[in-house]
Amino acid sequence: MNEQVGKFLRTIVSTETQLWAGQESGVRVWNFTDAYEPGIGIGGRARRGDEDAAPFYESVNTSSTLCLMVDPGSKLVWSGHKDGKIRSWRMDQPYTDDSTLKEGLSWQAHRGPVISMTISSYGKSFFTWSKV
């Protein structure tokens, strides 16, 4: 069985310390400090296609992630999904070898896919767009 099926990346964002990617089944994060650490794939375990990858962490399975946005003021990464939901992910979440990313806030924002998000420069207003 190919464990990479449904895992291709759709969107990426970067913070000062992490790279976040939206994929068909959720989100994935790499910590830059782990880039040269021994260990490969999810939590240092090799998976088919990840043999040469830096360690990364994945979320629980979600609807396809279509857009990502970093909110450095609240230390959150926001994701917009094909099912119309918006989810938040803590940038400072502690990671262990077997942990999956746990979503924070989530809500049904639109009836159709969330295709874009932005936050105001002062961090008080949050805007989302959908096809519907």
Short mmCIF file of C-alpha atoms in Angstrom, two decimals:
data_model
loop_
_atom_site.label_atom_id
_atom_site.label_comp_id
_atom_site.label_asym_id
_atom_site.label_seq_id
_atom_site.Cartn_x
_atom_site.Cartn_y
_atom_site.Cartn_z
CA MET A 1 0.00 0.00 0.00
CA ASN A 2 1.36 3.42 -0.92
CA GLU A 3 1.15 5.58 2.21
CA GLN A 4 1.65 8.74 0.13
CA VAL A 5 -1.71 8.39 -1.65
CA GLY A 6 -3.79 11.45 -0.87
CA LYS A 7 -0.87 13.24 0.75
CA PHE A 8 0.28 15.57 -2.01
CA LEU A 9 0.83 19.18 -0.93
CA ARG A 10 -1.54 21.93 -2.04
CA THR A 11 -0.29 25.05 -0.24
CA ILE A 12 2.58 26.16 2.02
CA VAL A 13 3.36 28.93 4.50
CA SER A 14 6.45 29.63 6.57
CA THR A 15 7.11 31.14 9.97
CA GLU A 16 10.51 32.03 11.40
CA THR A 17 10.86 28.52 12.81
CA GLN A 18 8.54 26.25 10.84
CA LEU A 19 7.28 25.26 7.41
CA TRP A 20 3.58 24.36 7.18
CA ALA A 21 1.97 22.55 4.25
CA GLY A 22 -1.66 21.92 3.44
CA GLN A 23 -2.34 18.55 1.89
CA GLU A 24 -5.28 16.47 0.72
CA SER A 25 -5.79 14.97 4.16
CA GLY A 26 -4.85 17.73 6.60
CA VAL A 27 -1.71 19.71 7.44
CA ARG A 28 1.95 18.87 7.91
CA VAL A 29 4.64 20.85 9.77
CA TRP A 30 8.44 20.78 9.77
CA ASN A 31 10.47 22.47 12.51
CA PHE A 32 13.58 24.07 11.04
CA THR A 33 15.58 23.02 14.11
CA ASP A 34 14.87 19.38 13.18
CA ALA A 35 16.07 19.73 9.59
CA TYR A 36 19.47 18.16 10.25
CA GLU A 37 18.46 15.84 13.07
CA PRO A 38 18.85 12.12 12.58
CA GLY A 39 15.56 10.47 11.80
CA ILE A 40 13.27 10.63 8.84
CA GLY A 41 9.61 10.96 8.03
CA ILE A 42 6.85 11.18 10.60
CA GLY A 43 8.39 11.44 14.05
CA GLY A 44 11.65 10.00 12.76
CA ARG A 45 10.06 6.84 11.35
CA ALA A 46 10.64 5.95 7.72
CA ARG A 47 7.55 5.73 5.54
CA ARG A 48 7.41 4.89 1.87
CA GLY A 49 8.57 7.96 -0.04
CA ASP A 50 9.86 9.70 3.10
CA GLU A 51 13.19 7.93 3.46
CA ASP A 52 15.19 11.09 2.76
CA ALA A 53 12.80 13.60 4.36
CA ALA A 54 13.39 15.76 7.40
CA PRO A 55 11.22 14.78 10.37
CA PHE A 56 7.69 16.18 10.16
CA TYR A 57 4.38 15.97 11.98
CA GLU A 58 0.92 15.52 10.50
CA SER A 59 -2.53 16.45 11.65
CA VAL A 60 -5.41 14.13 12.16
CA ASN A 61 -7.22 13.48 8.88
CA THR A 62 -9.32 16.40 7.69
CA SER A 63 -10.96 17.53 4.49
CA SER A 64 -8.50 18.80 1.83
CA THR A 65 -6.58 21.88 2.94
CA LEU A 66 -6.93 24.60 0.29
CA CYS A 67 -5.28 27.59 2.00
CA LEU A 68 -3.10 28.43 4.99
CA MET A 69 -2.43 31.64 6.89
CA VAL A 70 0.02 32.46 9.69
CA ASP A 71 -1.14 34.61 12.61
CA PRO A 72 2.12 35.37 14.46
CA GLY A 73 0.39 37.50 17.10
CA SER A 74 -1.62 34.58 18.42
CA LYS A 75 0.94 31.92 17.39
CA LEU A 76 -1.63 30.12 15.26
CA VAL A 77 -1.72 28.75 11.75
CA TRP A 78 -5.19 28.86 10.21
CA SER A 79 -6.29 26.41 7.52
CA GLY A 80 -9.23 26.64 5.11
CA HIS A 81 -10.75 23.39 3.87
CA LYS A 82 -12.74 21.93 1.02
CA ASP A 83 -15.62 21.12 3.39
CA GLY A 84 -16.04 24.84 4.24
CA LYS A 85 -14.41 24.57 7.68
CA ILE A 86 -11.66 26.75 9.11
CA ARG A 87 -9.30 25.19 11.63
CA SER A 88 -6.53 26.55 13.84
CA TRP A 89 -3.25 24.88 14.75
CA ARG A 90 -0.89 26.00 17.54
CA MET A 91 2.59 26.87 16.32
CA ASP A 92 4.03 26.19 19.79
CA GLN A 93 2.38 22.78 20.23
CA PRO A 94 4.81 20.31 21.81
CA TYR A 95 5.63 17.46 19.44
CA THR A 96 6.56 13.92 20.32
CA ASP A 97 7.55 11.09 18.02
CA ASP A 98 4.07 9.58 17.88
CA SER A 99 1.97 12.72 18.22
CA THR A 100 -0.39 14.08 15.62
CA LEU A 101 -1.20 17.75 15.33
CA LYS A 102 -4.37 18.55 17.18
CA GLU A 103 -6.69 21.23 15.85
CA GLY A 104 -7.69 24.08 18.13
CA LEU A 105 -10.68 26.14 17.12
CA SER A 106 -12.72 25.01 14.15
CA TRP A 107 -16.03 26.04 12.68
CA GLN A 108 -18.17 25.72 9.58
CA ALA A 109 -17.40 29.06 7.92
CA HIS A 110 -18.91 28.47 4.47
CA ARG A 111 -21.16 26.03 2.61
CA GLY A 112 -18.50 25.66 -0.09
CA PRO A 113 -14.70 25.35 -0.06
CA VAL A 114 -12.66 28.02 1.74
CA ILE A 115 -10.33 29.28 -0.99
CA SER A 116 -8.57 32.20 0.70
CA MET A 117 -8.02 33.84 4.10
CA THR A 118 -6.37 36.99 5.40
CA ILE A 119 -6.04 38.82 8.68
CA SER A 120 -5.78 42.57 9.20
CA SER A 121 -2.38 44.07 9.99
CA TYR A 122 -3.47 44.80 13.56
CA GLY A 123 -4.80 41.25 14.01
CA LYS A 124 -8.39 42.11 14.93
CA SER A 125 -10.24 41.28 11.70
CA PHE A 126 -10.25 37.91 9.96
CA PHE A 127 -11.61 37.53 6.41
CA THR A 128 -12.35 34.37 4.43
CA TRP A 129 -13.56 33.68 0.88
CA SER A 130 -15.45 30.79 -0.62
CA LYS A 131 -16.70 29.75 -4.05
CA VAL A 132 -20.26 29.61 -2.69
#
